[in-house]
PDB file of C-alpha atoms and ligand atoms in Angstrom:
ATOM      1  CA  MET A   1     -24.544 175.812 -11.828  1.00  0.00           C
ATOM      2  CA  THR A   2     -21.331 175.568  -9.840  1.00  0.00           C
ATOM      3  CA  GLN A   3     -21.547 173.221  -6.842  1.00  0.00           C
ATOM      4  CA  LEU A   4     -20.115 174.818  -3.707  1.00  0.00           C
ATOM      5  CA  ILE A   5     -18.340 172.075  -1.754  1.00  0.00           C
ATOM      6  CA  ASP A   6     -19.384 172.713   1.843  1.00  0.00           C
ATOM      7  CA  GLY A   7     -16.493 171.757   4.119  1.00  0.00           C
ATOM      8  CA  LYS A   8     -18.260 173.131   7.169  1.00  0.00           C
ATOM      9  CA  LYS A   9     -21.235 170.829   6.678  1.00  0.00           C
ATOM     10  CA  ILE A  10     -19.163 167.766   5.747  1.00  0.00           C
ATOM     11  CA  SER A  11     -16.770 168.225   8.680  1.00  0.00           C
ATOM     12  CA  ALA A  12     -19.762 168.598  11.032  1.00  0.00           C
ATOM     13  CA  GLU A  13     -21.168 165.291   9.679  1.00  0.00           C
ATOM     14  CA  ILE A  14     -17.828 163.551  10.266  1.00  0.00           C
ATOM     15  CA  LYS A  15     -17.574 164.936  13.806  1.00  0.00           C
ATOM     16  CA  GLU A  16     -21.110 163.724  14.594  1.00  0.00           C
ATOM     17  CA  GLU A  17     -20.187 160.233  13.321  1.00  0.00           C
ATOM     18  CA  LEU A  18     -17.026 160.263  15.432  1.00  0.00           C
ATOM     19  CA  LYS A  19     -18.947 161.400  18.523  1.00  0.00           C
ATOM     20  CA  GLU A  20     -21.123 158.322  18.181  1.00  0.00           C
ATOM     21  CA  LYS A  21     -18.095 156.023  17.719  1.00  0.00           C
ATOM     22  CA  VAL A  22     -16.383 157.498  20.786  1.00  0.00           C
ATOM     23  CA  ALA A  23     -19.551 156.949  22.848  1.00  0.00           C
ATOM     24  CA  GLN A  24     -19.605 153.302  21.690  1.00  0.00           C
ATOM     25  CA  LEU A  25     -15.928 152.905  22.578  1.00  0.00           C
ATOM     26  CA  ARG A  26     -16.542 154.426  25.998  1.00  0.00           C
ATOM     27  CA  ALA A  27     -19.437 152.013  26.566  1.00  0.00           C
ATOM     28  CA  ALA A  28     -16.967 149.224  25.777  1.00  0.00           C
ATOM     29  CA  GLY A  29     -14.555 150.651  28.370  1.00  0.00           C
ATOM     30  CA  LYS A  30     -12.179 152.350  25.910  1.00  0.00           C
ATOM     31  CA  GLU A  31     -11.184 156.007  26.285  1.00  0.00           C
ATOM     32  CA  VAL A  32      -9.611 158.031  23.430  1.00  0.00           C
ATOM     33  CA  THR A  33      -6.838 160.391  24.579  1.00  0.00           C
ATOM     34  CA  LEU A  34      -4.882 162.908  22.518  1.00  0.00           C
ATOM     35  CA  ALA A  35      -1.783 164.663  23.869  1.00  0.00           C
ATOM     36  CA  VAL A  36      -1.251 168.081  22.262  1.00  0.00           C
ATOM     37  CA  ILE A  37       2.152 169.741  22.677  1.00  0.00           C
ATOM     38  CA  GLN A  38       2.771 173.390  21.884  1.00  0.00           C
ATOM     39  CA  VAL A  39       6.207 174.961  22.293  1.00  0.00           C
ATOM     40  CA  GLY A  40       6.234 178.756  22.605  1.00  0.00           C
ATOM     41  CA  ASN A  41       3.224 180.981  22.033  1.00  0.00           C
ATOM     42  CA  ASP A  42       2.970 181.666  18.329  1.00  0.00           C
ATOM     43  CA  PRO A  43      -0.537 183.259  18.078  1.00  0.00           C
ATOM     44  CA  ALA A  44      -1.616 181.204  15.025  1.00  0.00           C
ATOM     45  CA  SER A  45      -0.514 177.963  16.755  1.00  0.00           C
ATOM     46  CA  THR A  46      -2.451 178.952  19.871  1.00  0.00           C
ATOM     47  CA  VAL A  47      -5.610 179.348  17.759  1.00  0.00           C
ATOM     48  CA  TYR A  48      -5.053 175.968  16.026  1.00  0.00           C
ATOM     49  CA  VAL A  49      -4.369 174.199  19.339  1.00  0.00           C
ATOM     50  CA  GLY A  50      -7.475 175.821  20.879  1.00  0.00           C
ATOM     51  CA  ASN A  51      -9.617 174.599  17.950  1.00  0.00           C
ATOM     52  CA  LYS A  52      -8.225 171.076  18.307  1.00  0.00           C
ATOM     53  CA  LYS A  53      -9.048 171.038  22.009  1.00  0.00           C
ATOM     54  CA  LYS A  54     -12.601 172.254  21.290  1.00  0.00           C
ATOM     55  CA  ALA A  55     -13.097 169.531  18.678  1.00  0.00           C
ATOM     56  CA  CYS A  56     -11.851 166.898  21.162  1.00  0.00           C
ATOM     57  CA  GLU A  57     -14.311 168.162  23.758  1.00  0.00           C
ATOM     58  CA  PHE A  58     -17.206 168.021  21.289  1.00  0.00           C
ATOM     59  CA  ILE A  59     -16.426 164.460  20.209  1.00  0.00           C
ATOM     60  CA  GLY A  60     -15.645 163.158  23.695  1.00  0.00           C
ATOM     61  CA  ILE A  61     -11.900 162.705  23.210  1.00  0.00           C
ATOM     62  CA  ARG A  62      -9.830 163.436  26.322  1.00  0.00           C
ATOM     63  CA  SER A  63      -7.109 165.973  25.502  1.00  0.00           C
ATOM     64  CA  LEU A  64      -3.944 166.516  27.491  1.00  0.00           C
ATOM     65  CA  ALA A  65      -2.398 169.937  26.891  1.00  0.00           C
ATOM     66  CA  TYR A  66       1.354 170.495  27.197  1.00  0.00           C
ATOM     67  CA  GLU A  67       2.133 174.197  26.817  1.00  0.00           C
ATOM     68  CA  LEU A  68       5.912 174.435  26.938  1.00  0.00           C
ATOM     69  CA  PRO A  69       7.964 177.641  27.041  1.00  0.00           C
ATOM     70  CA  GLU A  70       9.809 178.884  23.941  1.00  0.00           C
ATOM     71  CA  GLU A  71      13.186 178.024  25.591  1.00  0.00           C
ATOM     72  CA  THR A  72      12.320 174.302  25.867  1.00  0.00           C
ATOM     73  CA  THR A  73      15.297 172.309  24.562  1.00  0.00           C
ATOM     74  CA  GLU A  74      15.051 169.668  21.863  1.00  0.00           C
ATOM     75  CA  LYS A  75      16.031 167.042  24.450  1.00  0.00           C
ATOM     76  CA  GLU A  76      13.284 168.127  26.862  1.00  0.00           C
ATOM     77  CA  LEU A  77      10.714 167.888  24.089  1.00  0.00           C
ATOM     78  CA  LEU A  78      11.998 164.487  22.916  1.00  0.00           C
ATOM     79  CA  ASP A  79      11.953 163.221  26.533  1.00  0.00           C
ATOM     80  CA  LEU A  80       8.315 164.271  26.900  1.00  0.00           C
ATOM     81  CA  ILE A  81       7.459 162.511  23.617  1.00  0.00           C
ATOM     82  CA  THR A  82       9.230 159.336  24.823  1.00  0.00           C
ATOM     83  CA  GLU A  83       7.210 159.443  28.043  1.00  0.00           C
ATOM     84  CA  LEU A  84       3.943 159.899  26.089  1.00  0.00           C
ATOM     85  CA  ASN A  85       4.947 157.089  23.687  1.00  0.00           C
ATOM     86  CA  GLN A  86       5.216 154.781  26.699  1.00  0.00           C
ATOM     87  CA  ARG A  87       1.959 155.788  28.375  1.00  0.00           C
ATOM     88  CA  ALA A  88      -0.741 153.210  27.709  1.00  0.00           C
ATOM     89  CA  ASP A  89      -3.483 155.793  28.386  1.00  0.00           C
ATOM     90  CA  VAL A  90      -2.308 158.093  25.538  1.00  0.00           C
ATOM     91  CA  ASN A  91      -3.439 157.065  22.050  1.00  0.00           C
ATOM     92  CA  GLY A  92      -2.394 160.031  19.942  1.00  0.00           C
ATOM     93  CA  ILE A  93       0.439 162.569  20.110  1.00  0.00           C
ATOM     94  CA  LEU A  94       0.382 165.850  18.244  1.00  0.00           C
ATOM     95  CA  VAL A  95       3.212 168.365  18.237  1.00  0.00           C
ATOM     96  CA  GLN A  96       1.981 171.692  16.884  1.00  0.00           C
ATOM     97  CA  LEU A  97       4.242 172.977  14.082  1.00  0.00           C
ATOM     98  CA  PRO A  98       6.158 175.158  13.448  1.00  0.00           C
ATOM     99  CA  LEU A  99       8.574 174.608  16.323  1.00  0.00           C
ATOM    100  CA  PRO A 100      11.069 177.245  17.495  1.00  0.00           C
ATOM    101  CA  LYS A 101      14.147 177.376  15.253  1.00  0.00           C
ATOM    102  CA  HIS A 102      16.495 175.668  17.757  1.00  0.00           C
ATOM    103  CA  ILE A 103      14.429 172.447  17.593  1.00  0.00           C
ATOM    104  CA  ASP A 104      14.797 170.043  14.654  1.00  0.00           C
ATOM    105  CA  GLU A 105      11.242 169.288  13.472  1.00  0.00           C
ATOM    106  CA  ASP A 106      12.281 166.140  11.597  1.00  0.00           C
ATOM    107  CA  LYS A 107      13.835 164.672  14.736  1.00  0.00           C
ATOM    108  CA  VAL A 108      10.692 165.464  16.723  1.00  0.00           C
ATOM    109  CA  ILE A 109       8.373 163.917  14.117  1.00  0.00           C
ATOM    110  CA  LYS A 110      10.555 160.793  14.035  1.00  0.00           C
ATOM    111  CA  GLY A 111      10.442 160.666  17.857  1.00  0.00           C
ATOM    112  CA  ILE A 112       6.695 160.011  17.880  1.00  0.00           C
ATOM    113  CA  ASP A 113       5.656 156.347  17.997  1.00  0.00           C
ATOM    114  CA  PRO A 114       4.109 155.692  14.531  1.00  0.00           C
ATOM    115  CA  ALA A 115       1.195 153.980  16.330  1.00  0.00           C
ATOM    116  CA  LYS A 116       0.386 157.375  17.928  1.00  0.00           C
ATOM    117  CA  ASP A 117       1.277 159.594  14.923  1.00  0.00           C
ATOM    118  CA  VAL A 118      -2.198 161.112  14.433  1.00  0.00           C
ATOM    119  CA  ASP A 119      -0.821 163.906  12.203  1.00  0.00           C
ATOM    120  CA  GLY A 120       0.451 161.253   9.777  1.00  0.00           C
ATOM    121  CA  PHE A 121       3.823 162.999   9.356  1.00  0.00           C
ATOM    122  CA  HIS A 122       6.131 160.184  10.567  1.00  0.00           C
ATOM    123  CA  PRO A 123       8.235 158.661   7.732  1.00  0.00           C
ATOM    124  CA  GLN A 124       6.657 155.276   8.534  1.00  0.00           C
ATOM    125  CA  SER A 125       3.131 156.704   8.032  1.00  0.00           C
ATOM    126  CA  VAL A 126       4.197 158.351   4.758  1.00  0.00           C
ATOM    127  CA  GLY A 127       5.942 155.159   3.612  1.00  0.00           C
ATOM    128  CA  ALA A 128       2.843 153.080   4.390  1.00  0.00           C
ATOM    129  CA  LEU A 129       0.745 155.446   2.244  1.00  0.00           C
ATOM    130  CA  CYS A 130       3.311 155.133  -0.575  1.00  0.00           C
ATOM    131  CA  ILE A 131       3.118 151.340  -0.694  1.00  0.00           C
ATOM    132  CA  GLY A 132      -0.614 151.087  -0.021  1.00  0.00           C
ATOM    133  CA  GLN A 133      -0.436 149.782   3.539  1.00  0.00           C
ATOM    134  CA  PRO A 134      -2.599 150.926   6.442  1.00  0.00           C
ATOM    135  CA  GLY A 135      -1.317 153.874   8.471  1.00  0.00           C
ATOM    136  CA  PHE A 136      -2.281 157.344   9.605  1.00  0.00           C
ATOM    137  CA  LEU A 137      -3.007 159.736   6.741  1.00  0.00           C
ATOM    138  CA  SER A 138      -1.941 163.359   6.658  1.00  0.00           C
ATOM    139  CA  CYS A 139      -5.096 165.225   7.728  1.00  0.00           C
ATOM    140  CA  THR A 140      -5.528 167.951   5.084  1.00  0.00           C
ATOM    141  CA  PRO A 141      -5.216 165.655   2.024  1.00  0.00           C
ATOM    142  CA  ALA A 142      -7.315 162.956   3.720  1.00  0.00           C
ATOM    143  CA  GLY A 143      -9.953 165.647   4.333  1.00  0.00           C
ATOM    144  CA  ILE A 144      -9.909 166.591   0.643  1.00  0.00           C
ATOM    145  CA  ILE A 145     -10.606 162.978  -0.365  1.00  0.00           C
ATOM    146  CA  GLN A 146     -13.589 163.007   2.026  1.00  0.00           C
ATOM    147  CA  LEU A 147     -14.813 166.311   0.543  1.00  0.00           C
ATOM    148  CA  LEU A 148     -14.724 164.815  -2.953  1.00  0.00           C
ATOM    149  CA  LYS A 149     -16.328 161.497  -1.997  1.00  0.00           C
ATOM    150  CA  ARG A 150     -19.054 163.007   0.154  1.00  0.00           C
ATOM    151  CA  SER A 151     -19.874 165.539  -2.584  1.00  0.00           C
ATOM    152  CA  GLY A 152     -20.428 162.696  -5.054  1.00  0.00           C
ATOM    153  CA  ILE A 153     -17.322 163.525  -7.151  1.00  0.00           C
ATOM    154  CA  GLU A 154     -15.752 160.487  -8.821  1.00  0.00           C
ATOM    155  CA  ILE A 155     -11.924 160.337  -8.697  1.00  0.00           C
ATOM    156  CA  ALA A 156     -11.238 157.056 -10.504  1.00  0.00           C
ATOM    157  CA  GLY A 157     -10.019 157.566 -14.060  1.00  0.00           C
ATOM    158  CA  LYS A 158      -9.965 161.368 -13.738  1.00  0.00           C
ATOM    159  CA  GLN A 159      -7.067 163.659 -14.668  1.00  0.00           C
ATOM    160  CA  CYS A 160      -5.965 165.028 -11.296  1.00  0.00           C
ATOM    161  CA  VAL A 161      -3.443 167.860 -11.069  1.00  0.00           C
ATOM    162  CA  VAL A 162      -1.932 168.875  -7.730  1.00  0.00           C
ATOM    163  CA  ILE A 163      -0.055 172.184  -7.605  1.00  0.00           C
ATOM    164  CA  GLY A 164       2.445 171.937  -4.734  1.00  0.00           C
ATOM    165  CA  ARG A 165       4.672 169.132  -3.479  1.00  0.00           C
ATOM    166  CA  SER A 166       5.030 169.880   0.238  1.00  0.00           C
ATOM    167  CA  ASN A 167       5.338 166.961   2.637  1.00  0.00           C
ATOM    168  CA  ILE A 168       2.117 167.856   4.449  1.00  0.00           C
ATOM    169  CA  VAL A 169      -0.161 168.652   1.500  1.00  0.00           C
ATOM    170  CA  GLY A 170       1.046 168.195  -2.098  1.00  0.00           C
ATOM    171  CA  LYS A 171       2.906 164.869  -1.853  1.00  0.00           C
ATOM    172  CA  PRO A 172       0.393 162.964   0.302  1.00  0.00           C
ATOM    173  CA  MET A 173      -2.429 164.492  -1.769  1.00  0.00           C
ATOM    174  CA  SER A 174      -0.985 163.081  -4.977  1.00  0.00           C
ATOM    175  CA  LEU A 175      -0.536 159.640  -3.370  1.00  0.00           C
ATOM    176  CA  LEU A 176      -4.097 159.607  -2.070  1.00  0.00           C
ATOM    177  CA  LEU A 177      -5.541 160.583  -5.451  1.00  0.00           C
ATOM    178  CA  LEU A 178      -3.450 157.815  -7.012  1.00  0.00           C
ATOM    179  CA  ARG A 179      -4.779 155.364  -4.416  1.00  0.00           C
ATOM    180  CA  GLU A 180      -8.296 156.404  -5.513  1.00  0.00           C
ATOM    181  CA  ASN A 181      -7.309 155.530  -9.107  1.00  0.00           C
ATOM    182  CA  GLY A 182      -6.928 159.087 -10.372  1.00  0.00           C
ATOM    183  CA  THR A 183      -4.317 159.825 -13.069  1.00  0.00           C
ATOM    184  CA  VAL A 184      -2.093 162.212 -11.180  1.00  0.00           C
ATOM    185  CA  THR A 185       0.258 165.013 -12.219  1.00  0.00           C
ATOM    186  CA  VAL A 186       2.175 167.009  -9.600  1.00  0.00           C
ATOM    187  CA  ALA A 187       3.266 170.566 -10.458  1.00  0.00           C
ATOM    188  CA  HIS A 188       5.712 172.740  -8.496  1.00  0.00           C
ATOM    189  CA  SER A 189       7.750 175.922  -8.793  1.00  0.00           C
ATOM    190  CA  LYS A 190      10.032 174.446 -11.485  1.00  0.00           C
ATOM    191  CA  THR A 191       7.136 173.192 -13.633  1.00  0.00           C
ATOM    192  CA  GLN A 192       7.102 174.648 -17.139  1.00  0.00           C
ATOM    193  CA  ASN A 193       3.908 175.565 -18.989  1.00  0.00           C
ATOM    194  CA  LEU A 194       1.820 175.274 -15.832  1.00  0.00           C
ATOM    195  CA  LYS A 195      -1.364 176.528 -17.506  1.00  0.00           C
ATOM    196  CA  GLU A 196      -1.184 173.797 -20.166  1.00  0.00           C
ATOM    197  CA  ILE A 197      -1.002 171.192 -17.416  1.00  0.00           C
ATOM    198  CA  THR A 198      -3.703 172.641 -15.148  1.00  0.00           C
ATOM    199  CA  LYS A 199      -6.073 173.079 -18.110  1.00  0.00           C
ATOM    200  CA  ARG A 200      -6.073 169.296 -18.558  1.00  0.00           C
ATOM    201  CA  ALA A 201      -7.300 168.733 -14.998  1.00  0.00           C
ATOM    202  CA  ASP A 202     -10.704 167.311 -14.187  1.00  0.00           C
ATOM    203  CA  ILE A 203      -9.768 167.717 -10.523  1.00  0.00           C
ATOM    204  CA  LEU A 204      -7.336 170.513  -9.666  1.00  0.00           C
ATOM    205  CA  VAL A 205      -5.921 170.764  -6.131  1.00  0.00           C
ATOM    206  CA  VAL A 206      -4.157 174.051  -5.456  1.00  0.00           C
ATOM    207  CA  ALA A 207      -1.659 174.083  -2.555  1.00  0.00           C
ATOM    208  CA  ILE A 208       0.813 176.701  -3.648  1.00  0.00           C
ATOM    209  CA  GLY A 209       0.731 179.143  -0.727  1.00  0.00           C
ATOM    210  CA  LYS A 210       0.168 182.271  -2.861  1.00  0.00           C
ATOM    211  CA  PRO A 211      -3.013 184.329  -2.419  1.00  0.00           C
ATOM    212  CA  LYS A 212      -5.417 184.214  -5.403  1.00  0.00           C
ATOM    213  CA  PHE A 213      -2.651 182.790  -7.649  1.00  0.00           C
ATOM    214  CA  LEU A 214      -4.923 180.560  -9.697  1.00  0.00           C
ATOM    215  CA  THR A 215      -7.025 182.607 -12.106  1.00  0.00           C
ATOM    216  CA  ALA A 216      -9.619 181.512 -14.686  1.00  0.00           C
ATOM    217  CA  ASP A 217      -7.005 181.056 -17.440  1.00  0.00           C
ATOM    218  CA  TYR A 218      -5.563 178.017 -15.571  1.00  0.00           C
ATOM    219  CA  VAL A 219      -8.858 176.136 -15.448  1.00  0.00           C
ATOM    220  CA  LYS A 220     -10.774 173.920 -17.882  1.00  0.00           C
ATOM    221  CA  GLU A 221     -14.515 174.466 -18.069  1.00  0.00           C
ATOM    222  CA  GLY A 222     -16.315 171.980 -15.811  1.00  0.00           C
ATOM    223  CA  ALA A 223     -13.268 171.228 -13.612  1.00  0.00           C
ATOM    224  CA  VAL A 224     -13.471 170.562  -9.873  1.00  0.00           C
ATOM    225  CA  VAL A 225     -11.197 173.003  -8.027  1.00  0.00           C
ATOM    226  CA  ILE A 226      -9.990 172.403  -4.466  1.00  0.00           C
ATOM    227  CA  ASP A 227      -8.360 175.394  -2.801  1.00  0.00           C
ATOM    228  CA  VAL A 228      -6.026 174.498   0.077  1.00  0.00           C
ATOM    229  CA  GLY A 229      -4.554 177.970   0.644  1.00  0.00           C
ATOM    230  CA  ILE A 230      -5.389 180.200   3.599  1.00  0.00           C
ATOM    231  CA  HIS A 231      -4.364 183.871   3.518  1.00  0.00           C
ATOM    232  CA  ARG A 232      -5.562 187.325   4.448  1.00  0.00           C
ATOM    233  CA  ASP A 233      -6.103 189.623   1.431  1.00  0.00           C
ATOM    234  CA  THR A 234      -5.348 193.351   1.327  1.00  0.00           C
ATOM    235  CA  GLN A 235      -8.678 194.053   3.107  1.00  0.00           C
ATOM    236  CA  ASN A 236      -7.745 191.501   5.811  1.00  0.00           C
ATOM    237  CA  LYS A 237     -10.424 189.097   4.516  1.00  0.00           C
ATOM    238  CA  LEU A 238      -9.651 185.367   4.356  1.00  0.00           C
ATOM    239  CA  CYS A 239      -8.857 184.101   0.863  1.00  0.00           C
ATOM    240  CA  GLY A 240      -7.268 181.057  -0.730  1.00  0.00           C
ATOM    241  CA  ASP A 241      -4.729 180.236  -3.436  1.00  0.00           C
ATOM    242  CA  VAL A 242      -7.563 180.480  -5.988  1.00  0.00           C
ATOM    243  CA  ASP A 243      -9.093 183.684  -7.308  1.00  0.00           C
ATOM    244  CA  PHE A 244     -12.571 182.464  -6.414  1.00  0.00           C
ATOM    245  CA  GLU A 245     -14.497 185.238  -8.215  1.00  0.00           C
ATOM    246  CA  SER A 246     -13.004 184.523 -11.633  1.00  0.00           C
ATOM    247  CA  VAL A 247     -12.604 180.730 -11.289  1.00  0.00           C
ATOM    248  CA  ALA A 248     -15.906 179.647  -9.674  1.00  0.00           C
ATOM    249  CA  PRO A 249     -18.174 180.380 -12.700  1.00  0.00           C
ATOM    250  CA  LEU A 250     -16.068 177.986 -14.830  1.00  0.00           C
ATOM    251  CA  CYS A 251     -16.126 175.050 -12.404  1.00  0.00           C
ATOM    252  CA  SER A 252     -18.525 172.182 -11.912  1.00  0.00           C
ATOM    253  CA  ALA A 253     -17.573 172.309  -8.213  1.00  0.00           C
ATOM    254  CA  ILE A 254     -15.246 174.385  -6.027  1.00  0.00           C
ATOM    255  CA  THR A 255     -14.304 174.771  -2.363  1.00  0.00           C
ATOM    256  CA  PRO A 256     -14.695 178.239  -0.823  1.00  0.00           C
ATOM    257  CA  VAL A 257     -12.207 179.850   1.583  1.00  0.00           C
ATOM    258  CA  PRO A 258     -13.174 179.925   4.390  1.00  0.00           C
ATOM    259  CA  GLY A 259     -15.502 176.945   4.791  1.00  0.00           C
ATOM    260  CA  GLY A 260     -13.916 174.504   2.325  1.00  0.00           C
ATOM    261  CA  VAL A 261     -10.755 172.512   3.080  1.00  0.00           C
ATOM    262  CA  GLY A 262      -9.956 174.278   6.380  1.00  0.00           C
ATOM    263  CA  PRO A 263     -12.598 172.653   8.616  1.00  0.00           C
ATOM    264  CA  MET A 264     -11.751 169.196   7.225  1.00  0.00           C
ATOM    265  CA  THR A 265      -8.220 169.139   8.637  1.00  0.00           C
ATOM    266  CA  ILE A 266      -9.377 169.034  12.265  1.00  0.00           C
ATOM    267  CA  ALA A 267     -12.184 166.585  11.461  1.00  0.00           C
ATOM    268  CA  MET A 268      -9.611 164.165   9.986  1.00  0.00           C
ATOM    269  CA  LEU A 269      -7.283 164.656  12.955  1.00  0.00           C
ATOM    270  CA  MET A 270     -10.180 163.606  15.179  1.00  0.00           C
ATOM    271  CA  ASN A 271     -10.772 160.646  12.866  1.00  0.00           C
ATOM    272  CA  ASN A 272      -7.120 159.590  13.252  1.00  0.00           C
ATOM    273  CA  CYS A 273      -7.432 159.860  17.051  1.00  0.00           C
ATOM    274  CA  VAL A 274     -10.442 157.529  17.023  1.00  0.00           C
ATOM    275  CA  GLU A 275      -8.658 155.125  14.647  1.00  0.00           C
ATOM    276  CA  SER A 276      -5.671 155.017  17.005  1.00  0.00           C
ATOM    277  CA  VAL A 277      -7.878 153.114  19.454  1.00  0.00           C
ATOM    278  CA  LEU A 278      -9.535 150.730  16.979  1.00  0.00           C
TER     279      LEU A 278
HETATM  280  P1  NAP B   1       4.492 175.097   0.926  1.00  0.00           P
HETATM  281  O1  NAP B   1       5.233 174.145   1.788  1.00  0.00           O
HETATM  282  O2  NAP B   1       4.907 176.525   0.860  1.00  0.00           O
HETATM  283  O3  NAP B   1       4.481 174.487  -0.564  1.00  0.00           O
HETATM  284  C1  NAP B   1       4.070 175.246  -1.660  1.00  0.00           C
HETATM  285  C2  NAP B   1       4.275 174.421  -2.907  1.00  0.00           C
HETATM  286  O4  NAP B   1       3.860 175.223  -4.016  1.00  0.00           O
HETATM  287  C3  NAP B   1       5.734 174.019  -3.154  1.00  0.00           C
HETATM  288  O5  NAP B   1       5.794 172.666  -3.518  1.00  0.00           O
HETATM  289  C4  NAP B   1       6.177 174.943  -4.295  1.00  0.00           C
HETATM  290  O6  NAP B   1       7.081 174.331  -5.197  1.00  0.00           O
HETATM  291  C5  NAP B   1       4.862 175.165  -5.028  1.00  0.00           C
HETATM  292  N1  NAP B   1       4.905 176.439  -5.751  1.00  0.00           N
HETATM  293  C6  NAP B   1       5.288 177.659  -5.301  1.00  0.00           C
HETATM  294  N2  NAP B   1       5.202 178.569  -6.280  1.00  0.00           N
HETATM  295  C7  NAP B   1       4.774 177.934  -7.386  1.00  0.00           C
HETATM  296  C8  NAP B   1       4.484 178.329  -8.718  1.00  0.00           C
HETATM  297  N3  NAP B   1       4.632 179.602  -9.128  1.00  0.00           N
HETATM  298  N4  NAP B   1       4.035 177.403  -9.583  1.00  0.00           N
HETATM  299  C9  NAP B   1       3.864 176.112  -9.201  1.00  0.00           C
HETATM  300  N5  NAP B   1       4.121 175.670  -7.936  1.00  0.00           N
HETATM  301  C10 NAP B   1       4.568 176.567  -7.045  1.00  0.00           C
HETATM  302  O7  NAP B   1       2.944 175.134   1.309  1.00  0.00           O
HETATM  303  P2  NAP B   1       1.983 174.023   1.970  1.00  0.00           P
HETATM  304  O8  NAP B   1       2.372 173.796   3.365  1.00  0.00           O
HETATM  305  O9  NAP B   1       1.832 172.865   1.060  1.00  0.00           O
HETATM  306  O10 NAP B   1       0.627 174.850   1.980  1.00  0.00           O
HETATM  307  C11 NAP B   1       0.034 175.393   0.812  1.00  0.00           C
HETATM  308  C12 NAP B   1      -1.091 176.316   1.202  1.00  0.00           C
HETATM  309  O11 NAP B   1      -2.066 175.578   1.917  1.00  0.00           O
HETATM  310  C13 NAP B   1      -0.688 177.465   2.132  1.00  0.00           C
HETATM  311  O12 NAP B   1      -1.464 178.587   1.798  1.00  0.00           O
HETATM  312  C14 NAP B   1      -1.064 176.955   3.513  1.00  0.00           C
HETATM  313  O13 NAP B   1      -1.369 178.013   4.415  1.00  0.00           O
HETATM  314  C15 NAP B   1      -2.295 176.160   3.201  1.00  0.00           C
HETATM  315  N6  NAP B   1      -2.587 175.043   4.134  1.00  0.00           N
HETATM  316  C16 NAP B   1      -3.879 174.913   4.517  1.00  0.00           C
HETATM  317  C17 NAP B   1      -4.250 173.860   5.335  1.00  0.00           C
HETATM  318  C18 NAP B   1      -5.685 173.713   5.717  1.00  0.00           C
HETATM  319  O14 NAP B   1      -5.981 173.064   6.697  1.00  0.00           O
HETATM  320  N7  NAP B   1      -6.596 174.275   4.939  1.00  0.00           N
HETATM  321  C19 NAP B   1      -3.298 172.961   5.770  1.00  0.00           C
HETATM  322  C20 NAP B   1      -1.979 173.094   5.338  1.00  0.00           C
HETATM  323  C21 NAP B   1      -1.645 174.143   4.497  1.00  0.00           C
HETATM  324  P3  NAP B   1       8.606 173.909  -4.781  1.00  0.00           P
HETATM  325  O15 NAP B   1       8.455 172.615  -4.026  1.00  0.00           O
HETATM  326  O16 NAP B   1       9.299 173.762  -6.069  1.00  0.00           O
HETATM  327  O17 NAP B   1       9.135 175.029  -3.924  1.00  0.00           O
END
């Protein structure tokens, strides 16, 4: 029987644990505050920002919303970040991506104080992960590690294949699996004989950004498959990078879309916010 990895349930557990921690911190006189900056009104970003605010409310994290107009200049945004970096009552700073084209995202990410970088995108956070030092972890890959651990799936010694090498998913994912003692292979668009590589995987993480790309012929029987993708299919239904119907029967465990990796990203963002105070 294929185990369905329930991201909704696991993220709810994590949020309950965090709620308790925040209450303890409050009792000790410590408040957790996240500043969320959105530039422009991209509809998807508005939904993500709204969900982050709701999660903060549930856990007891104070959120400060900065909704800036599309015409905001790079300098104005960087000045706001500098001000938030200096404020002792702000623990975490999140700038919702993507930013309008006239703003350099790399500059903005680098502008955030690494001690408040709850998205884990600052080069210092990424560097710390690379050399095994403490630092904020990128939320989606950190959520995947939690999904595996809390579903009783061993990583140590396993053949782990990550398809995708983006800075926010593929690269940090491979580093985290390595940190958990997996044997890691990273595949990308220039990889040759992809099927041969993915068929060796005990744990296969798919972050390719192509709807239902991964079909049964890429998967070894008994593999654990983690689907990071989020898309709308031709019937406007949510689907992932994995063709769930054909792949699920082969797997020992798999994440669904929706209800798999998606809910974990916000849970881990909340976790980073709480850690920023500890
Ligand atoms: P991305 O930046 O577009 O990266 C896609 C990666 O896939 C790239 O490294 C690319 O290789 C590789 N790739 C593309 N075509 C390939 C092929 N035919 N064979 C092998 N590799 C191929 O995407 P991303 O930001 O990592 O996101 C991936 C997916 O996850 C998207 O669907 C996104 O919406 C979703 N996502 C979900 C969450 C969540 O919370 N659930 C969070 C973030 C992202 P190259 O580097 O060679 O171009």
